[in-house]
Short mmCIF file of C-alpha atoms in Angstrom, two decimals:
data_model
loop_
_atom_site.label_atom_id
_atom_site.label_comp_id
_atom_site.label_asym_id
_atom_site.label_seq_id
_atom_site.Cartn_x
_atom_site.Cartn_y
_atom_site.Cartn_z
CA MET A 1 -36.83 -25.14 33.36
CA SER A 2 -39.60 -23.73 35.73
CA PRO A 3 -42.71 -22.30 33.87
CA GLU A 4 -42.95 -18.37 33.99
CA PRO A 5 -44.97 -17.32 36.90
CA THR A 6 -48.63 -16.32 36.05
CA VAL A 7 -50.54 -13.15 37.04
CA ASP A 8 -52.22 -14.84 39.73
CA GLN A 9 -49.12 -16.35 41.11
CA LEU A 10 -47.30 -12.88 41.17
CA ILE A 11 -50.21 -11.53 42.97
CA GLN A 12 -50.27 -14.13 45.60
CA ALA A 13 -46.81 -13.60 45.88
CA ALA A 14 -47.11 -9.94 46.39
CA HIS A 15 -49.71 -10.76 49.10
CA ALA A 16 -47.24 -12.90 50.90
CA HIS A 17 -44.27 -10.19 50.92
CA ALA A 18 -46.41 -7.02 51.40
CA ALA A 19 -46.51 -5.23 54.68
CA SER A 20 -50.32 -5.36 54.68
CA ASP A 21 -53.30 -5.68 52.13
CA ASP A 22 -53.15 -1.99 51.41
CA PRO A 23 -53.16 -1.60 47.61
CA LEU A 24 -49.94 0.72 47.82
CA ASP A 25 -48.15 -2.04 49.86
CA LEU A 26 -49.08 -4.81 47.43
CA LEU A 27 -48.11 -2.32 44.59
CA ASP A 28 -44.58 -2.00 46.36
CA ALA A 29 -44.31 -5.79 46.80
CA VAL A 30 -45.09 -6.46 43.26
CA LEU A 31 -42.63 -4.26 41.83
CA ALA A 32 -40.07 -5.60 43.89
CA LEU A 33 -40.76 -9.10 42.81
CA THR A 34 -40.50 -8.08 39.05
CA ARG A 35 -37.54 -6.15 39.39
CA ASP A 36 -36.07 -9.27 41.14
CA VAL A 37 -37.02 -11.36 38.25
CA SER A 38 -35.73 -9.08 35.57
CA SER A 39 -32.37 -8.37 37.61
CA ARG A 40 -31.75 -12.13 37.80
CA SER A 41 -32.66 -12.43 34.02
CA ASP A 42 -30.03 -9.81 33.18
CA LEU A 43 -27.42 -11.39 35.37
CA ALA A 44 -27.92 -14.85 33.85
CA VAL A 45 -27.56 -13.22 30.23
CA ASP A 46 -24.43 -11.41 31.34
CA GLN A 47 -22.83 -14.45 32.98
CA ILE A 48 -23.56 -16.51 29.69
CA MET A 49 -22.42 -13.62 27.55
CA LYS A 50 -18.96 -13.76 29.60
CA GLN A 51 -18.73 -17.40 28.99
CA ALA A 52 -18.92 -17.01 25.29
CA ARG A 53 -16.34 -14.38 25.15
CA ASP A 54 -14.05 -16.28 27.55
CA ALA A 55 -14.62 -19.11 24.94
CA GLY A 56 -13.07 -16.93 22.19
CA TYR A 57 -16.51 -16.00 20.48
CA SER A 58 -16.32 -12.64 18.63
CA TRP A 59 -18.66 -9.66 19.07
CA THR A 60 -19.37 -10.33 15.40
CA VAL A 61 -20.64 -14.02 16.22
CA ILE A 62 -22.64 -12.93 19.15
CA GLY A 63 -24.16 -10.00 17.46
CA GLU A 64 -25.43 -12.50 14.71
CA ARG A 65 -27.04 -14.62 17.42
CA LEU A 66 -28.56 -11.43 18.86
CA GLY A 67 -29.81 -10.05 15.56
CA VAL A 68 -27.66 -6.85 15.95
CA SER A 69 -24.72 -5.57 14.49
CA ARG A 70 -20.98 -6.06 16.04
CA GLN A 71 -20.96 -2.63 17.33
CA ALA A 72 -24.25 -2.79 19.08
CA ALA A 73 -23.52 -6.11 20.80
CA ARG A 74 -20.13 -4.70 21.90
CA GLN A 75 -21.81 -1.35 23.03
CA ARG A 76 -24.39 -2.88 25.17
CA TYR A 77 -22.34 -5.88 26.84
CA ASN A 78 -18.77 -5.08 26.92
CA ASP A 79 -18.92 -3.20 30.08
CA ARG A 80 -21.14 -5.70 31.65
CA VAL A 81 -19.40 -8.53 30.80
CA ALA A 82 -16.11 -7.04 32.27
CA HIS A 83 -17.69 -6.65 35.73
CA THR A 84 -19.84 -9.95 35.66
CA PRO A 85 -18.13 -12.44 38.13
CA ALA A 86 -17.06 -15.89 37.19
CA THR A 87 -20.08 -17.30 38.91
CA LEU A 88 -23.26 -16.00 40.35
CA GLY A 89 -23.15 -18.04 43.62
CA PRO A 90 -24.20 -21.31 44.67
CA VAL A 91 -26.67 -23.23 42.02
CA ARG A 92 -29.40 -25.56 43.30
CA GLY A 93 -28.88 -29.01 41.92
CA ARG A 94 -31.70 -30.73 39.79
CA GLU A 95 -32.53 -32.94 42.70
CA VAL A 96 -32.90 -30.00 45.31
CA GLN A 97 -34.97 -28.17 42.83
CA ALA A 98 -37.19 -31.24 42.55
CA GLY A 99 -37.30 -31.60 46.29
CA LEU A 100 -38.38 -28.04 46.67
CA ALA A 101 -40.87 -28.35 44.18
CA ALA A 102 -42.46 -31.32 46.00
CA ALA A 103 -42.32 -29.27 49.28
CA LEU A 104 -44.41 -26.64 47.60
CA ASP A 105 -46.84 -29.21 46.37
CA ALA A 106 -47.42 -30.70 49.85
CA ALA A 107 -48.02 -27.42 51.40
CA GLU A 108 -50.50 -26.42 48.51
CA ALA A 109 -52.32 -29.88 49.29
CA ASP A 110 -52.92 -28.83 52.81
CA GLN A 111 -53.86 -25.32 51.33
CA LEU A 112 -51.33 -23.71 53.32
CA ALA A 113 -49.87 -20.14 52.71
CA GLU A 114 -46.37 -21.00 53.39
CA ALA A 115 -44.17 -24.29 53.24
CA GLY A 116 -41.88 -24.82 56.24
CA THR A 117 -38.82 -27.16 56.89
CA GLU A 118 -41.01 -30.20 57.46
CA HIS A 119 -42.25 -29.65 53.79
CA ILE A 120 -38.58 -29.24 52.66
CA LEU A 121 -38.12 -32.66 54.59
CA LEU A 122 -40.79 -34.27 52.64
CA GLY A 123 -39.62 -33.08 49.35
CA LEU A 124 -36.23 -34.40 50.07
CA LEU A 125 -37.69 -37.89 49.76
CA THR A 126 -38.10 -37.34 46.03
CA ASP A 127 -34.81 -38.51 44.85
CA GLY A 128 -30.94 -38.30 45.49
CA VAL A 129 -28.72 -39.00 48.51
CA ALA A 130 -31.02 -37.36 50.91
CA ALA A 131 -33.91 -39.67 49.94
CA ALA A 132 -31.89 -42.78 50.33
CA THR A 133 -30.71 -41.64 53.60
CA LEU A 134 -34.18 -41.00 55.13
CA GLU A 135 -35.40 -44.25 53.53
CA GLN A 136 -32.56 -46.17 55.17
CA LEU A 137 -33.70 -44.53 58.68
CA GLY A 138 -37.27 -45.75 58.15
CA VAL A 139 -38.61 -42.24 57.17
CA SER A 140 -41.44 -41.88 54.66
CA ARG A 141 -43.79 -39.17 53.12
CA GLU A 142 -46.76 -40.59 55.12
CA LYS A 143 -44.87 -40.62 58.29
CA ILE A 144 -43.61 -36.98 57.98
CA ARG A 145 -47.11 -35.89 56.76
CA ASP A 146 -48.72 -37.45 59.91
CA ALA A 147 -46.17 -36.02 62.23
CA GLY A 148 -46.38 -32.64 60.79
CA HIS A 149 -50.17 -32.66 61.15
CA ARG A 150 -49.79 -34.02 64.68
CA LEU A 151 -47.21 -31.47 66.02
CA PHE A 152 -48.32 -28.53 63.97
CA GLY A 153 -52.10 -29.06 63.21
CA ARG A 154 -54.14 -28.65 60.06
CA PRO A 155 -56.18 -25.59 59.25
CA THR A 156 -59.74 -26.33 59.90
CA ASP A 157 -61.01 -24.00 57.56
CA PRO A 158 -58.16 -23.41 54.93
CA ALA A 159 -58.65 -20.00 53.10
CA HIS A 160 -55.55 -19.97 50.98
CA THR A 161 -55.60 -21.35 47.44
CA GLY A 162 -53.04 -21.16 44.98
CA ARG A 163 -49.11 -21.60 45.09
CA PRO A 164 -47.60 -21.20 48.73
CA VAL A 165 -44.37 -19.60 49.33
CA PHE A 166 -41.61 -20.79 51.61
CA SER A 167 -41.61 -19.55 55.27
CA ALA A 168 -39.00 -17.62 56.71
CA GLU A 169 -37.59 -20.61 58.54
CA ALA A 170 -37.37 -22.35 55.18
CA ARG A 171 -35.68 -19.62 53.35
CA ALA A 172 -33.25 -19.49 56.08
CA ALA A 173 -32.50 -23.05 55.75
CA LEU A 174 -32.08 -22.69 52.14
CA ALA A 175 -29.66 -19.94 52.56
CA ALA A 176 -27.61 -22.03 55.20
CA ALA A 177 -27.49 -24.74 52.64
CA GLU A 178 -25.91 -22.49 50.10
CA ARG A 179 -23.42 -21.26 52.73
CA LEU A 180 -22.55 -24.81 53.40
CA ALA A 181 -22.13 -25.65 49.92
CA ALA A 182 -19.78 -22.83 49.42
CA GLU A 183 -17.74 -23.97 52.35
CA ARG A 184 -17.49 -27.72 51.58
CA THR A 185 -17.19 -27.56 47.83
CA PRO A 186 -13.49 -27.99 46.43
CA GLY A 187 -12.37 -24.61 44.82
CA CYS A 188 -11.77 -26.11 41.66
CA VAL A 189 -15.48 -26.86 40.77
CA PRO A 190 -18.71 -24.96 40.54
CA VAL A 191 -20.73 -24.65 43.92
CA THR A 192 -23.91 -26.53 43.71
CA VAL A 193 -26.35 -27.11 46.56
CA THR A 194 -27.09 -30.80 46.97
CA THR A 195 -29.75 -32.67 48.89
CA PRO A 196 -27.20 -33.89 51.39
CA GLN A 197 -26.30 -30.39 52.31
CA LEU A 198 -29.98 -29.40 52.52
CA LEU A 199 -30.87 -32.28 54.63
CA ALA A 200 -28.14 -31.58 57.03
CA VAL A 201 -29.08 -28.10 57.48
CA VAL A 202 -32.85 -28.69 58.26
CA ALA A 203 -32.27 -31.92 60.44
CA THR A 204 -29.57 -30.56 62.48
CA ASN A 205 -31.22 -27.29 63.55
CA PRO A 206 -32.48 -28.04 66.95
CA GLY A 207 -35.37 -25.65 66.75
CA SER A 208 -36.60 -26.28 63.23
CA ARG A 209 -40.05 -27.73 62.33
CA ALA A 210 -38.23 -30.54 60.45
CA ARG A 211 -36.00 -31.51 63.36
CA ARG A 212 -39.04 -31.76 65.57
CA VAL A 213 -40.63 -34.00 62.94
CA LEU A 214 -37.71 -36.35 63.07
CA ASN A 215 -37.64 -36.32 66.96
CA ASP A 216 -41.27 -37.13 66.77
CA LEU A 217 -40.41 -40.09 64.43
CA GLY A 218 -37.56 -41.10 66.88
CA VAL A 219 -35.02 -40.64 64.14
CA ASP A 220 -31.26 -40.18 65.72
CA VAL A 221 -29.90 -37.08 64.02
CA ALA A 222 -26.43 -38.57 64.72
CA ASP A 223 -27.44 -41.18 62.40
CA ILE A 224 -28.21 -38.73 59.51
CA LYS A 225 -24.76 -37.01 60.32
CA ARG A 226 -23.00 -40.24 59.96
CA LEU A 227 -24.70 -41.18 56.73
CA LEU A 228 -24.20 -37.77 55.10
CA HIS A 229 -20.50 -37.16 56.53
CA CYS A 230 -18.81 -38.48 53.33
CA TYR A 231 -20.76 -36.20 50.89
CA ILE A 232 -20.65 -32.81 52.73
CA ASN A 233 -17.31 -32.90 54.64
CA VAL A 234 -15.08 -31.35 51.96
CA PRO A 235 -13.60 -28.12 52.95
CA ARG A 236 -13.44 -25.47 50.25
CA ILE A 237 -9.57 -25.09 49.64
CA PRO A 238 -7.41 -26.21 46.81
CA PHE A 239 -6.43 -29.91 46.63
CA GLY A 240 -3.56 -30.70 48.08
CA ARG A 241 -2.94 -28.07 50.64
CA ARG A 242 -3.78 -30.39 53.55
CA SER A 243 -0.69 -32.16 52.91
CA ARG A 244 1.52 -29.16 53.32
CA ARG A 245 0.14 -28.20 56.94
CA GLY A 246 2.62 -28.12 59.81
CA ARG A 247 6.26 -27.20 60.02
CA PRO A 248 8.11 -26.72 56.69
CA GLY A 249 9.73 -29.66 55.37
CA LYS A 250 7.76 -32.09 57.65
CA LYS A 251 5.94 -34.55 55.75
CA GLN A 252 2.43 -34.72 56.92
CA PRO A 253 0.12 -37.83 56.94
CA GLY A 254 -2.11 -37.86 53.84
CA ARG A 255 -6.01 -37.27 54.27
CA CYS A 256 -8.75 -38.06 51.98
CA SER A 257 -9.62 -34.96 49.59
CA PHE A 258 -13.36 -35.95 49.54
CA CYS A 259 -14.10 -36.72 53.38
CA GLY A 260 -11.18 -35.25 55.32
CA HIS A 261 -10.22 -38.16 57.10
CA PRO A 262 -6.65 -38.92 57.74
CA ARG A 263 -4.81 -41.96 56.61
CA SER A 264 -5.05 -45.17 59.13
CA GLN A 265 -4.69 -48.88 59.22
CA GLU A 266 -8.53 -49.08 58.72
CA ARG A 267 -8.76 -46.29 56.01
CA ARG A 268 -6.25 -46.76 53.32
CA LEU A 269 -5.66 -44.05 50.70
CA VAL A 270 -5.15 -44.11 46.95
CA ALA A 271 -2.86 -41.29 46.06
CA GLY A 272 -2.93 -39.10 43.12
CA PRO A 273 -1.11 -35.84 42.07
CA ASP A 274 -1.81 -33.85 45.32
CA VAL A 275 -5.01 -35.64 45.78
CA TRP A 276 -6.06 -38.65 47.76
CA ILE A 277 -8.99 -40.80 48.13
CA CYS A 278 -9.91 -43.28 51.00
CA SER A 279 -11.36 -46.76 50.65
CA GLU A 280 -14.77 -45.80 52.01
CA CYS A 281 -14.91 -43.03 49.41
CA VAL A 282 -13.94 -45.34 46.75
CA ALA A 283 -16.70 -47.68 47.78
CA VAL A 284 -19.35 -44.97 47.46
CA CYS A 285 -17.86 -43.93 44.05
CA GLY A 286 -18.37 -47.58 43.06
CA GLU A 287 -21.86 -47.59 44.09
CA ILE A 288 -22.54 -44.29 42.08
CA LEU A 289 -21.02 -45.66 38.93
CA ALA A 290 -22.71 -48.92 39.19
CA ARG A 291 -26.03 -47.31 38.67
CA PRO A 292 -27.51 -47.24 35.20
CA ALA A 293 -26.20 -44.17 33.22
CA ASP A 294 -29.86 -42.87 32.45
CA ALA A 295 -30.51 -42.79 36.16
CA GLU A 296 -28.03 -39.99 36.84
CA THR A 297 -29.28 -36.48 36.93
#
């Protein structure tokens, strides 16, 4: 779990988000930041409370955990739980969180106020599928750092100290990765943003700083798409619906429920109850399962 932000970090974030350095603008910014943290904390409590109620726990048991009476717990949370959605939207996986922390570390090392998509690209080399993909294409942290300095320069007299924040471009990339996760995650499982999805977003945006770094390093983005295809090409629809497309009563050829490719002579499918998996996805699963259990995150 990330540590609670310090006073200095909140003030630095307020400076980054405020309209100006006027104390009143800074006051507006810091109030907005603290309200956002408080709101997200309340939403987290409400969602876990809903999970507890859905699991069959009584208000008496929940009240005991809260240190209040059954009546007090019910009065405080009953209406809130009733209006709490099943999920709060896409969740960033642990490998994504580690990559984003590494991106901020890289920007902080250069004494920058903001971390851009080039820093996200560097952070994605921390762990996971995105790291393996970039390493396979000969991309390293040192190469990304050198290309970023060459393309975007370095501050000759850095004035910023402390933790940077993500740039507008980087925040837009994170939002796009969340949308991609929502679109490509099967409807029966929680939506989690993964490193392949985030890499696909930052690498395929022609105007992004990350794409400019990859171009400078001679990396063909088509190779990234090819290597990530099996990890992100899963439309968010209930399993089995693909087989019922077309005219009623006409049997359709099966498609892999994971990558979406149709059955062919080269791509054989293993069928389950309204689910199929192709030989290539089976091979990927075999590689994942062959890893030591303690290496999984």
